[in-house]
Short mmCIF file of C-alpha atoms in Angstrom, two decimals:
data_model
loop_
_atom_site.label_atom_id
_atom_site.label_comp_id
_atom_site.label_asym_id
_atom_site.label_seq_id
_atom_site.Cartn_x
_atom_site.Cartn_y
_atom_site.Cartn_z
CA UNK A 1 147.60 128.85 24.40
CA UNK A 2 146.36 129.55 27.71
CA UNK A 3 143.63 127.58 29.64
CA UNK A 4 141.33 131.30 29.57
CA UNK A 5 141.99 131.79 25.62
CA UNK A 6 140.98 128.30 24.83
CA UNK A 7 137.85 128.93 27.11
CA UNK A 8 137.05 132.28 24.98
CA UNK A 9 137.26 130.01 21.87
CA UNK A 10 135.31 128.04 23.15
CA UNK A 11 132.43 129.98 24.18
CA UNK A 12 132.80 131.48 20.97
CA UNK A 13 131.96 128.78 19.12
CA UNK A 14 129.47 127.14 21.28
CA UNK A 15 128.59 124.54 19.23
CA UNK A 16 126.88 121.41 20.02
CA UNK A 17 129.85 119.77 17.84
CA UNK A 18 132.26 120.47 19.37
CA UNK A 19 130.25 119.69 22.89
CA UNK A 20 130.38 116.31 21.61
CA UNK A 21 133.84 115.68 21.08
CA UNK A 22 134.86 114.07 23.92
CA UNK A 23 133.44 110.65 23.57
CA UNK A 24 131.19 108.37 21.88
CA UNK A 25 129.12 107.78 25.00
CA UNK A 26 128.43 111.46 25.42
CA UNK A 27 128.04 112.13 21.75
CA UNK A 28 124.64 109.86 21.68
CA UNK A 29 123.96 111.00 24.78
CA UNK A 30 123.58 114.89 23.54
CA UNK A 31 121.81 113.36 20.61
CA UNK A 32 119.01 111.91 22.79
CA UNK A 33 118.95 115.21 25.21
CA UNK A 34 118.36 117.23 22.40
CA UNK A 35 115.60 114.71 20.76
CA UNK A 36 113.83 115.00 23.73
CA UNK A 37 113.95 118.53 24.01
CA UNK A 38 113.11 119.21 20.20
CA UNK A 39 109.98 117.48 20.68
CA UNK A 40 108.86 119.75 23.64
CA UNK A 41 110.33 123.08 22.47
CA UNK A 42 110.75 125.68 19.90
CA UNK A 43 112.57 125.27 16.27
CA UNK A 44 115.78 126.60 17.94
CA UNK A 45 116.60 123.31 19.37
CA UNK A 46 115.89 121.31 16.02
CA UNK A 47 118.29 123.43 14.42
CA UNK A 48 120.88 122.82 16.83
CA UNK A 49 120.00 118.81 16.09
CA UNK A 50 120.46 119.07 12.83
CA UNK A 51 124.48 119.86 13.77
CA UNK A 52 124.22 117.21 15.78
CA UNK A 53 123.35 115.00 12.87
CA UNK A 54 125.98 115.24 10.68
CA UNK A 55 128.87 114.78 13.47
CA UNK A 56 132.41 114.91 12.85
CA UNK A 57 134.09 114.19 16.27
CA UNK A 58 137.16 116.51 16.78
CA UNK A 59 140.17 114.46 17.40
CA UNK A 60 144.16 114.47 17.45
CA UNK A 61 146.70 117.17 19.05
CA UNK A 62 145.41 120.32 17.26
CA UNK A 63 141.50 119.95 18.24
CA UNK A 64 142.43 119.39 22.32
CA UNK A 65 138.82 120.52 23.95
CA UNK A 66 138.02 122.19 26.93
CA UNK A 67 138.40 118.73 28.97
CA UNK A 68 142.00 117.83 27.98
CA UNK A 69 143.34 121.08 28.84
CA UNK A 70 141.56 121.15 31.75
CA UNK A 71 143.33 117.66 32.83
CA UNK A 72 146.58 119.50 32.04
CA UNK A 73 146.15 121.78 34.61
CA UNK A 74 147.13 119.97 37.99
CA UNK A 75 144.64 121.08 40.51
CA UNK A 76 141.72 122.52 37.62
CA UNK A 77 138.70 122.63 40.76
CA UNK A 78 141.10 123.68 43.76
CA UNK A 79 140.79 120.67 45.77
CA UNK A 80 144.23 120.96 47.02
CA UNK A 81 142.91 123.52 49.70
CA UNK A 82 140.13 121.60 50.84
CA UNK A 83 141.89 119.44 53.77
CA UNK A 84 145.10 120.01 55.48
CA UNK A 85 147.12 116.94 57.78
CA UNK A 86 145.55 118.27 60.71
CA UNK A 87 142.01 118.06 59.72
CA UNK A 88 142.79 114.72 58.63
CA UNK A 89 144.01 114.16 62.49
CA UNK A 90 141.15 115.78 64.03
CA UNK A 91 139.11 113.37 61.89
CA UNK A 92 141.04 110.06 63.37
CA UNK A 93 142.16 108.94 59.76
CA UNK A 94 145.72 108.05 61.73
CA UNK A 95 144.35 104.94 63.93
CA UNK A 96 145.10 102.01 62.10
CA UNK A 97 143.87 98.38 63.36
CA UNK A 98 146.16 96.52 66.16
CA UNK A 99 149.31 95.80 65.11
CA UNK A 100 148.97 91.67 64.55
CA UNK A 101 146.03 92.39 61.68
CA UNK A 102 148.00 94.76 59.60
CA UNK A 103 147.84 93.64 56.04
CA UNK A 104 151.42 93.39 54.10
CA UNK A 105 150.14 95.84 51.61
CA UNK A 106 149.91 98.50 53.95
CA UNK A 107 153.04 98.41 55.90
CA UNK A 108 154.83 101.25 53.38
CA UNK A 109 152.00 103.41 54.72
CA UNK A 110 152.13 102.71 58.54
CA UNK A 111 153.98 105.76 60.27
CA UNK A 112 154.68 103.59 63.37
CA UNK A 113 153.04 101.28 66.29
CA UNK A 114 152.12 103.08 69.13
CA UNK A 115 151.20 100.95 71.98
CA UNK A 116 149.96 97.95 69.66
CA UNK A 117 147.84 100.18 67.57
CA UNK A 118 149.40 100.95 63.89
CA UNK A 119 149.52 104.99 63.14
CA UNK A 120 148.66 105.60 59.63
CA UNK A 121 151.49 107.94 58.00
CA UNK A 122 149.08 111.58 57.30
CA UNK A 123 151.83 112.43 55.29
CA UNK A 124 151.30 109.81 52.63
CA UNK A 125 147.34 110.03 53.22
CA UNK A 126 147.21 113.57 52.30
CA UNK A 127 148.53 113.97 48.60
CA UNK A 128 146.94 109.92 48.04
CA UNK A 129 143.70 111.60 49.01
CA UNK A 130 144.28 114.82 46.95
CA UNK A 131 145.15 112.67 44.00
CA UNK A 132 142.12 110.39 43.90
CA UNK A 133 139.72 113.38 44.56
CA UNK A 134 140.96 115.24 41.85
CA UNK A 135 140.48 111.97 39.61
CA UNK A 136 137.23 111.60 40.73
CA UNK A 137 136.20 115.39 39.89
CA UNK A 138 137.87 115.53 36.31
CA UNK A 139 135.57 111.81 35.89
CA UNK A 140 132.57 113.51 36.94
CA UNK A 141 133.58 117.16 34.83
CA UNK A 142 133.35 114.70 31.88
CA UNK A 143 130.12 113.29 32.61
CA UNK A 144 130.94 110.23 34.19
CA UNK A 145 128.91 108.52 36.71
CA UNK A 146 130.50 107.69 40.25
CA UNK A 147 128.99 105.22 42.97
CA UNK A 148 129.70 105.14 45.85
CA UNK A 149 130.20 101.67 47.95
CA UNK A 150 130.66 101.06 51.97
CA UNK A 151 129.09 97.62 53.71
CA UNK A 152 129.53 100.10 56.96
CA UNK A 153 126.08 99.80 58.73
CA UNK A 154 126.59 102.94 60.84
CA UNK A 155 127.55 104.90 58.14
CA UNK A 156 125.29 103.56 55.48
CA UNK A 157 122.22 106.18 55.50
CA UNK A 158 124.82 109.21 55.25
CA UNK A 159 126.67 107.83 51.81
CA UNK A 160 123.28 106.84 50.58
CA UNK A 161 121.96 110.14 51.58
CA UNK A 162 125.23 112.24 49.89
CA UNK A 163 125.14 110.42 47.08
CA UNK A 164 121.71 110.90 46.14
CA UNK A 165 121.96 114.65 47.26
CA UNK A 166 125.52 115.34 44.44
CA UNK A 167 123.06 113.15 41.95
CA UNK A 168 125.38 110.31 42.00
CA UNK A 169 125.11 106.67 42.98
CA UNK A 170 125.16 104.59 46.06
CA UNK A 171 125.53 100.62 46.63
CA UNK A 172 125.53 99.76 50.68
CA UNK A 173 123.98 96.88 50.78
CA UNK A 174 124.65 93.13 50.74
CA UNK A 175 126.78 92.60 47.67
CA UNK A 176 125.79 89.91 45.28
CA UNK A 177 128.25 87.85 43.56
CA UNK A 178 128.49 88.92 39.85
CA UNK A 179 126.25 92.17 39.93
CA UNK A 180 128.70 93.52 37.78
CA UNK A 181 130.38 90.10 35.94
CA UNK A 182 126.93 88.39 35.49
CA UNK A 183 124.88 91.31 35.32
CA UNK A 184 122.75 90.42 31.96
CA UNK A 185 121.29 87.27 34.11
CA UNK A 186 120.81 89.37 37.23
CA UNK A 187 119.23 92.09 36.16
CA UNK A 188 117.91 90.23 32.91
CA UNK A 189 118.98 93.52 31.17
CA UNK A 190 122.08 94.71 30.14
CA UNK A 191 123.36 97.72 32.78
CA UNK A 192 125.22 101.12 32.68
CA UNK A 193 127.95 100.90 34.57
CA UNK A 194 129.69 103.58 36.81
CA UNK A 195 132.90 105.14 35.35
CA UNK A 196 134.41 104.83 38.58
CA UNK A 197 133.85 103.52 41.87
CA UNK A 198 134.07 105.05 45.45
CA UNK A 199 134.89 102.55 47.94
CA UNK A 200 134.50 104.29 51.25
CA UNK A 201 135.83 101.57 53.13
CA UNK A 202 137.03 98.32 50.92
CA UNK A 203 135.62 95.24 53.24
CA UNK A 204 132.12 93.43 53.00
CA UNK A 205 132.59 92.02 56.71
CA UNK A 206 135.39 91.97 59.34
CA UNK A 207 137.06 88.99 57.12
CA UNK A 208 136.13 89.61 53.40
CA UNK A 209 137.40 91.79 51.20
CA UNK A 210 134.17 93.93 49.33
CA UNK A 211 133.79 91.87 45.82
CA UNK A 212 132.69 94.89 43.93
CA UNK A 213 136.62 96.16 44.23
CA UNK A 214 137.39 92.76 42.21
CA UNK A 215 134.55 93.15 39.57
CA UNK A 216 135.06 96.63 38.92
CA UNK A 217 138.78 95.64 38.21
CA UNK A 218 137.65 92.57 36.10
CA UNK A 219 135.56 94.98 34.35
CA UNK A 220 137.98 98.06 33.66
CA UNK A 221 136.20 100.79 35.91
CA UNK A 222 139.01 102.37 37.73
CA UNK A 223 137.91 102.41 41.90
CA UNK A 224 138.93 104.76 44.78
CA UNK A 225 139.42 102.87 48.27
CA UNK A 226 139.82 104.02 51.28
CA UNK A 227 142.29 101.32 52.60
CA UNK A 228 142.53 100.76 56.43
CA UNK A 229 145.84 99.35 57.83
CA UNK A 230 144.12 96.04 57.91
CA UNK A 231 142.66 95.65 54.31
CA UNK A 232 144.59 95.02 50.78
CA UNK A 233 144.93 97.74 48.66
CA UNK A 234 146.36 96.03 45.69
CA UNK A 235 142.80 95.50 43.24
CA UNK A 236 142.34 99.57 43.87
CA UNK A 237 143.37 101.63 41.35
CA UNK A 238 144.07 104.72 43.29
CA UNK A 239 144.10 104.08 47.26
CA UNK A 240 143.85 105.93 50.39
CA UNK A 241 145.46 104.95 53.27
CA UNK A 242 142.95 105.98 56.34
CA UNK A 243 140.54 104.74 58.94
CA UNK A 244 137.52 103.70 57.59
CA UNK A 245 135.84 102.83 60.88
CA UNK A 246 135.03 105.70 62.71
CA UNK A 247 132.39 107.92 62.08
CA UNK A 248 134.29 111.56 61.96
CA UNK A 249 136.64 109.70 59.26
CA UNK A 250 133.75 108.79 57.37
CA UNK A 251 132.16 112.36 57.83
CA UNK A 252 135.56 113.50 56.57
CA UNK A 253 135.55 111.67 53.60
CA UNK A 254 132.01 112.03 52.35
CA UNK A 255 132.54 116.23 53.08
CA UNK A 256 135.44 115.77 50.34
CA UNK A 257 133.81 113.70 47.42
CA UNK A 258 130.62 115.80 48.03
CA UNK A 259 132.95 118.89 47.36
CA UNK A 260 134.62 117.26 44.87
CA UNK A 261 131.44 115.92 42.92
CA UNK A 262 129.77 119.70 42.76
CA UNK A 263 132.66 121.18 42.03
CA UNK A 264 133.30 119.44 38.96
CA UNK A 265 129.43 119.59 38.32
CA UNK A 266 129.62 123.27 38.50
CA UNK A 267 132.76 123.59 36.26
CA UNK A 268 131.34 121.47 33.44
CA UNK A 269 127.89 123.52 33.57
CA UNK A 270 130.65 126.83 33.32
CA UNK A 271 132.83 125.35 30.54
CA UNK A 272 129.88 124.36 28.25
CA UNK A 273 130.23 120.30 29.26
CA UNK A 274 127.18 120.28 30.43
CA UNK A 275 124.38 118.48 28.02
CA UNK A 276 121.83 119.17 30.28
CA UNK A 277 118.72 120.89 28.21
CA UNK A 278 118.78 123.67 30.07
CA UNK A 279 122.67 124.86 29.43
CA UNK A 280 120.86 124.47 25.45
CA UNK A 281 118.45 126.79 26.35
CA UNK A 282 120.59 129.75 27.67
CA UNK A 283 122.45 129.70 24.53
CA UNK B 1 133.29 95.54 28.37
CA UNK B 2 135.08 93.37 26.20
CA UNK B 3 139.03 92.66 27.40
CA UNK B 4 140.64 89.94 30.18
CA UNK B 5 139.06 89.43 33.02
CA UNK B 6 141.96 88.15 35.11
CA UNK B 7 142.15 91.19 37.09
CA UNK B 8 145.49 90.23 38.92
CA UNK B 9 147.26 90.79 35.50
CA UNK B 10 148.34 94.23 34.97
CA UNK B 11 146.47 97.13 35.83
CA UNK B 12 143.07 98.58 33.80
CA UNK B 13 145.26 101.20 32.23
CA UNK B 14 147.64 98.65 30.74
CA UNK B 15 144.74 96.21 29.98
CA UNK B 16 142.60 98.55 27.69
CA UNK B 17 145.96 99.81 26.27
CA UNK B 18 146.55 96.57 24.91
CA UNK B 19 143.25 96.27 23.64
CA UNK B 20 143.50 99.78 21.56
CA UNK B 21 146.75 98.69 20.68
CA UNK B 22 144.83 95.24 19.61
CA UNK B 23 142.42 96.76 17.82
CA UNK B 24 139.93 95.26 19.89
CA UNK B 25 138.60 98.63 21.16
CA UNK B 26 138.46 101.75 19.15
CA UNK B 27 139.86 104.91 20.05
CA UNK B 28 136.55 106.65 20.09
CA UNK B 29 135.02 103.56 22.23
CA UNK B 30 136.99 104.25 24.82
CA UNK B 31 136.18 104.72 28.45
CA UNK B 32 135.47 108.62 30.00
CA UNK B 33 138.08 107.55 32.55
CA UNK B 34 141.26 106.70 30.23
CA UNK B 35 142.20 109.47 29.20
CA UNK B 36 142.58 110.68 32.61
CA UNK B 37 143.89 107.63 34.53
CA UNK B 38 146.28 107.72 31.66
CA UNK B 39 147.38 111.60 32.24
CA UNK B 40 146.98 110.65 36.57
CA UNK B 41 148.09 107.90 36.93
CA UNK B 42 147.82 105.73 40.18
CA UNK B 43 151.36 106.79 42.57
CA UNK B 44 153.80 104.53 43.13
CA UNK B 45 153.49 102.82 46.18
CA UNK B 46 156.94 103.37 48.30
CA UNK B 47 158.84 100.22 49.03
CA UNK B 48 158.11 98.20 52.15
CA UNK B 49 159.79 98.60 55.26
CA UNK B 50 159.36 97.94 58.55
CA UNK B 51 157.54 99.32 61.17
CA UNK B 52 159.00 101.01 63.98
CA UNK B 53 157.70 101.50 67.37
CA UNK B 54 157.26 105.25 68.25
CA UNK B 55 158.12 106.00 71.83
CA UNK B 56 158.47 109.87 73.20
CA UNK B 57 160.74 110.41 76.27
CA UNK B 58 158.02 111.10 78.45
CA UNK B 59 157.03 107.58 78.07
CA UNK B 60 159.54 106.57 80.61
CA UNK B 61 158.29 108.92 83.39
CA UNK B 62 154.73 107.72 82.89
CA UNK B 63 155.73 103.92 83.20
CA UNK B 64 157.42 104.61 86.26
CA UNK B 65 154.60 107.07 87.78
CA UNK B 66 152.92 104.41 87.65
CA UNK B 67 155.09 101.54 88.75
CA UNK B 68 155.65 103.89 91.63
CA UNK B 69 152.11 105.31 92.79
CA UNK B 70 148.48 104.09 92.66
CA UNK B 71 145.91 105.60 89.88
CA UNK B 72 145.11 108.66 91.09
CA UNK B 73 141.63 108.05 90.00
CA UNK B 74 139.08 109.99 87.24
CA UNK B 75 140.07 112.04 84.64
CA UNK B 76 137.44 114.43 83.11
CA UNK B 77 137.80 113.91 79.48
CA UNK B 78 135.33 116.20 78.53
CA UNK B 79 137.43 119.40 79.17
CA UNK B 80 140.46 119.52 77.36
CA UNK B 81 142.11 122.52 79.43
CA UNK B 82 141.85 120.23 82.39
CA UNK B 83 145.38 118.24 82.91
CA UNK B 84 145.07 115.02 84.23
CA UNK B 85 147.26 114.18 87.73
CA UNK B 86 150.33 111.78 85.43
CA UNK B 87 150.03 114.11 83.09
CA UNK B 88 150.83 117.11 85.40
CA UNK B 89 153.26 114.84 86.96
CA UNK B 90 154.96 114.15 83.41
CA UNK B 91 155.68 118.02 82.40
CA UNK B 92 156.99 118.69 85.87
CA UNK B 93 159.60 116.12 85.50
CA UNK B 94 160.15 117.38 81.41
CA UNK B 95 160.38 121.06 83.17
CA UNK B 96 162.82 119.94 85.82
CA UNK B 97 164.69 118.08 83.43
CA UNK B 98 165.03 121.04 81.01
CA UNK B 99 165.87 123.44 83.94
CA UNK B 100 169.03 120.97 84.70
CA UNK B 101 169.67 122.17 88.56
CA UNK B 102 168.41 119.05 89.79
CA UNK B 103 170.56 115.49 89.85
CA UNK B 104 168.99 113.04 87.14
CA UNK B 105 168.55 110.21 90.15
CA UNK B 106 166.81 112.82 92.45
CA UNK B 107 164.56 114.26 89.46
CA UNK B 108 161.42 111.73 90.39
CA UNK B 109 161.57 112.48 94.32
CA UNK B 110 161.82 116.58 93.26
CA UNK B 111 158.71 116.04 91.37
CA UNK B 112 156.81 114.56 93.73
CA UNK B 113 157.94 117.14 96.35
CA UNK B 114 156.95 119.74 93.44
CA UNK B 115 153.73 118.77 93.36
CA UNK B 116 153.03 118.28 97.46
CA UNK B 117 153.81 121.59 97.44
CA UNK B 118 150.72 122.72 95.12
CA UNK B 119 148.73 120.00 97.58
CA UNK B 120 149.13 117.16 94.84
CA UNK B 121 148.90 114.03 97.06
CA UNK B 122 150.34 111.31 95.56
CA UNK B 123 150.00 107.69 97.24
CA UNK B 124 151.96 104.46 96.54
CA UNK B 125 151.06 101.53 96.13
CA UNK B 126 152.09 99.99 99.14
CA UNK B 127 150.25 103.14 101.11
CA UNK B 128 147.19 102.18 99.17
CA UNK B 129 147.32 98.39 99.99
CA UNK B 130 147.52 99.22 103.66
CA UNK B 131 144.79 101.38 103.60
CA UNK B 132 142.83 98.85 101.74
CA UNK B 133 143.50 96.41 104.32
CA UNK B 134 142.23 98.43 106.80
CA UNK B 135 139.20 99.43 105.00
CA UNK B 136 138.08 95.84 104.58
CA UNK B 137 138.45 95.87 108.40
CA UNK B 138 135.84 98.31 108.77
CA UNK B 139 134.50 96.63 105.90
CA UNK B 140 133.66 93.68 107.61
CA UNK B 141 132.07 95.39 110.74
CA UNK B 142 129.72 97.13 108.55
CA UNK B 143 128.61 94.45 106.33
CA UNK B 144 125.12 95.19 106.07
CA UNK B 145 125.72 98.80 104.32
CA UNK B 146 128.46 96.90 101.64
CA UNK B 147 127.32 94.92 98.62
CA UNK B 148 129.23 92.00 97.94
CA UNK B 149 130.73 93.38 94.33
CA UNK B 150 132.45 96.56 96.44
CA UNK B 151 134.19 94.10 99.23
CA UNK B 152 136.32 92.14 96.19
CA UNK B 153 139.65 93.61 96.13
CA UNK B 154 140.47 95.88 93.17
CA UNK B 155 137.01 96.12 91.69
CA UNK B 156 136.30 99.68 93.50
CA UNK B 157 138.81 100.40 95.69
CA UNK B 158 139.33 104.05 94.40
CA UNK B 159 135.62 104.80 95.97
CA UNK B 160 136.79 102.64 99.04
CA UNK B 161 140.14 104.33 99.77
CA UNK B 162 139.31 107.74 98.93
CA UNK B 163 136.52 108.76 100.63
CA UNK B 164 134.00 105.92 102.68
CA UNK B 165 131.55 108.65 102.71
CA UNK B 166 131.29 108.61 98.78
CA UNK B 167 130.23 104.29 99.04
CA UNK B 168 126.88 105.63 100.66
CA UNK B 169 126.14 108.21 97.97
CA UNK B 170 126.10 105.42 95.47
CA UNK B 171 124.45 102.60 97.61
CA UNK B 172 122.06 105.92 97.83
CA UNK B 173 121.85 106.18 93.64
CA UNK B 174 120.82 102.90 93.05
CA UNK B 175 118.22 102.60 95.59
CA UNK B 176 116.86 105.69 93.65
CA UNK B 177 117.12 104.35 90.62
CA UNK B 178 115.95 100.79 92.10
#
């Protein structure tokens, strides 16, 4: 069955049920929307609630939803269009670190040494940085929250600025050992975490590596690193080889996750994903 | 989450595999993210090797344009239409080359003739020392219009060499600014 057919059916049936298949987590999250709403609104709602009570979450091969065919498809929010090798070179993402601080990890993706100064292969980059955008948007189409990490000063205010603007999450600041491992005690709470997380360049200072890419591995939350030729990509779950110094990389990168983010946004507010009160409304 | 936290074991996917296969977790507990880590997977990371040095031909003419002559001073960065003096040297040699009339050995000589000819003045380095010498001559005769920093050798000799008239100008600035 096509991707459009299966999109018809689904309109079709528009059911807060079958909204509510994809996971547990989202499932009780509807419930709660739709609480909230009932007690502010019309009888409409409360009928739809009263599906919601009596849930029977669609499993198994022949009840696929909207979100597993959509991961079928291999580039479902047309990201593959978005950057091309040369804008990557216009952006700097080739300059590596000097030669004598290039990390073992990274030497498959080092083009060459020019002058002392390792060349990051674009080549490699470019379907890398495809791959983990397009993981990032199908997180996000599913309702998954993203933060985004850098300990870049310079570039601080602009992640913590696009993150906030796509409704996501930012950490830039100092990190403190165990804010995700020990977060109960620090927080005196227990937290939500993020479903994935965006490193947008994977070191704390020149010398350390950032120690949220080892808690969010400790703690099964798949990250996305952008991995200059100097830092170790092997706690990353998908990496990126690229600069993450200079500020036109950065720009680069942030343009891309931004895109990325609404994109997927948009798509699950078009499929029916959405659980937002208002997408209730309209139907 | 419940599940290992020795992150060096594995990967996540494998790790919360083995705890649906376990039991521990159940299939409708799991993460947003499995199902499509799972179905996009991480790539494969291609096998080490080593790096290589990248060098272009006209690599060669540049080292010895410069072996041979003096920085020809400045370049404006600003406008990229703008060729710089090596680099006009360097595609005049490539274009040369390519041509093939000219003798390999005579190719650096025909370049440098090549470019007198467009009024390109190119000076050595031994032309350059001599003229330095002599312009710490006159140096020393007008000591009272030199600050000490521009009489060391090699610190601004480009503004001494080129043009004695352009030392005033900046003696000039800073008393401005001053």
């Amino acid at each position: 069955m096509s991707l459009y057919s299966r999109m018809i059916r689904w309109r079709a049936c528009q059911s807060v049920k079958s909204c509510c298949s994809l996971h547990k987590t989202a499932l009780s999250r509807a419930k709660v929307n739709l609480e909230q709403v009932a007690r502010f609104s019309g009888s409409k709602l409360v009928c739809n609630q009263q599906e919601v009570e009596a849930p029977t979450p669609m499993r198994g091969e022949e009840t696929e939803s909207v979100a597993d065919t959509a991961l079928q498809h291999d580039d479902y929010f047309g990201l593959k269009n978005l950057v091309t090798v040369r804008d990557l070179f216009e952006a700097r993402v080739h300059l590596g670190h000097n030669s004598g601080l290039r990390h073992e990890s990274m030497s498959p993706y080092i083009f060459g040494e020019r002058q002392g100064t390792d060349i990051i292969d674009l080549e490699q980059t470019l379907p890398l940085l495809q791959h983990a955008l397009d993981v990032c948007a199908h997180i996000v189409y599913r309702g998954g929250m993203v933060l985004f990490l850098s300990r870049n000063q310079q570039t601080l205010p602009w992640v913590e600025r696009m993150a906030q603007e796509v409704g996501e999450y930012s950490h830039c600041r100092p990190w403190k050992r165990g804010i995700f491992t020990n977060a109960s005690s620090i927080f005196s709470t227990l937290p939500i975490y993020p479903e994935l997380c965006v490193f947008l360049g994977t070191q704390d200072t020149v010398f350390e590596m950032h120690l949220g890419i080892v808690e969010s591995s400790k703690l099964l939350i798949p990250s996305i690193g952008v991995v200059d030729s100097n830092c170790d990509n092997s706690d990353l779950t998908y990496h990126v080889p690229g600069n993450d110094d200079t500020p036109a990389a950065i720009h680069l990168y942030l343009r891309l996750f931004r895109e990325a983010v609404t994109r997927a946004k948009a798509k699950r507010k078009e499929d029916g994903l959405s659980l937002d009160p208002v997408a209730y409304d309209e139907s | 989450m419940a599940g290992s936290r020795r992150e060096s074991v594995g990967s996540i996917l494998t790790r919360l595999q083995g705890l649906l296969r376990a039991g521990a977790m159940k299939a409708e507990d799991r993460p947003i993210w499995y199902d499509i880590v799972k179905a996009k997977p991480p790539k494969p990371v291609p096998p080490h090797r080593e790096v290589q040095k990248i060098l272009y031909p006209e690599d060669f003419v540049r080292a010895r344009f410069y072996k041979t002559y003096a920085d020809p001073g400045a370049t404006v960065l600003s406008n990229e239409n703008s060729k710089s003096i090596p680099q006009k040297f360097v595609d005049r040699y490539l274009e040369l080359h390519g041509k093939g009339e000219t003798e390999p050995s005579r190719l650096f000589e025909e370049t440098t003739q090549s470019l007198a000819a467009e009024g390109v003045r190119l000076i050595t380095h031994e032309e350059r020392a001599a003229a330095r010498g002599k312009s710490q001559v006159t140096n020393k005769s007008q000591a009272s219009a030199v600050t000490p920093e521009t009489t060391e050798p090699g610190t601004s000799e480009k503004v001494k060499v080129k043009s004695p008239s352009q030392k005033v100008d900046i003696k000039g600035l800073f008393d401005e600014k001053s």
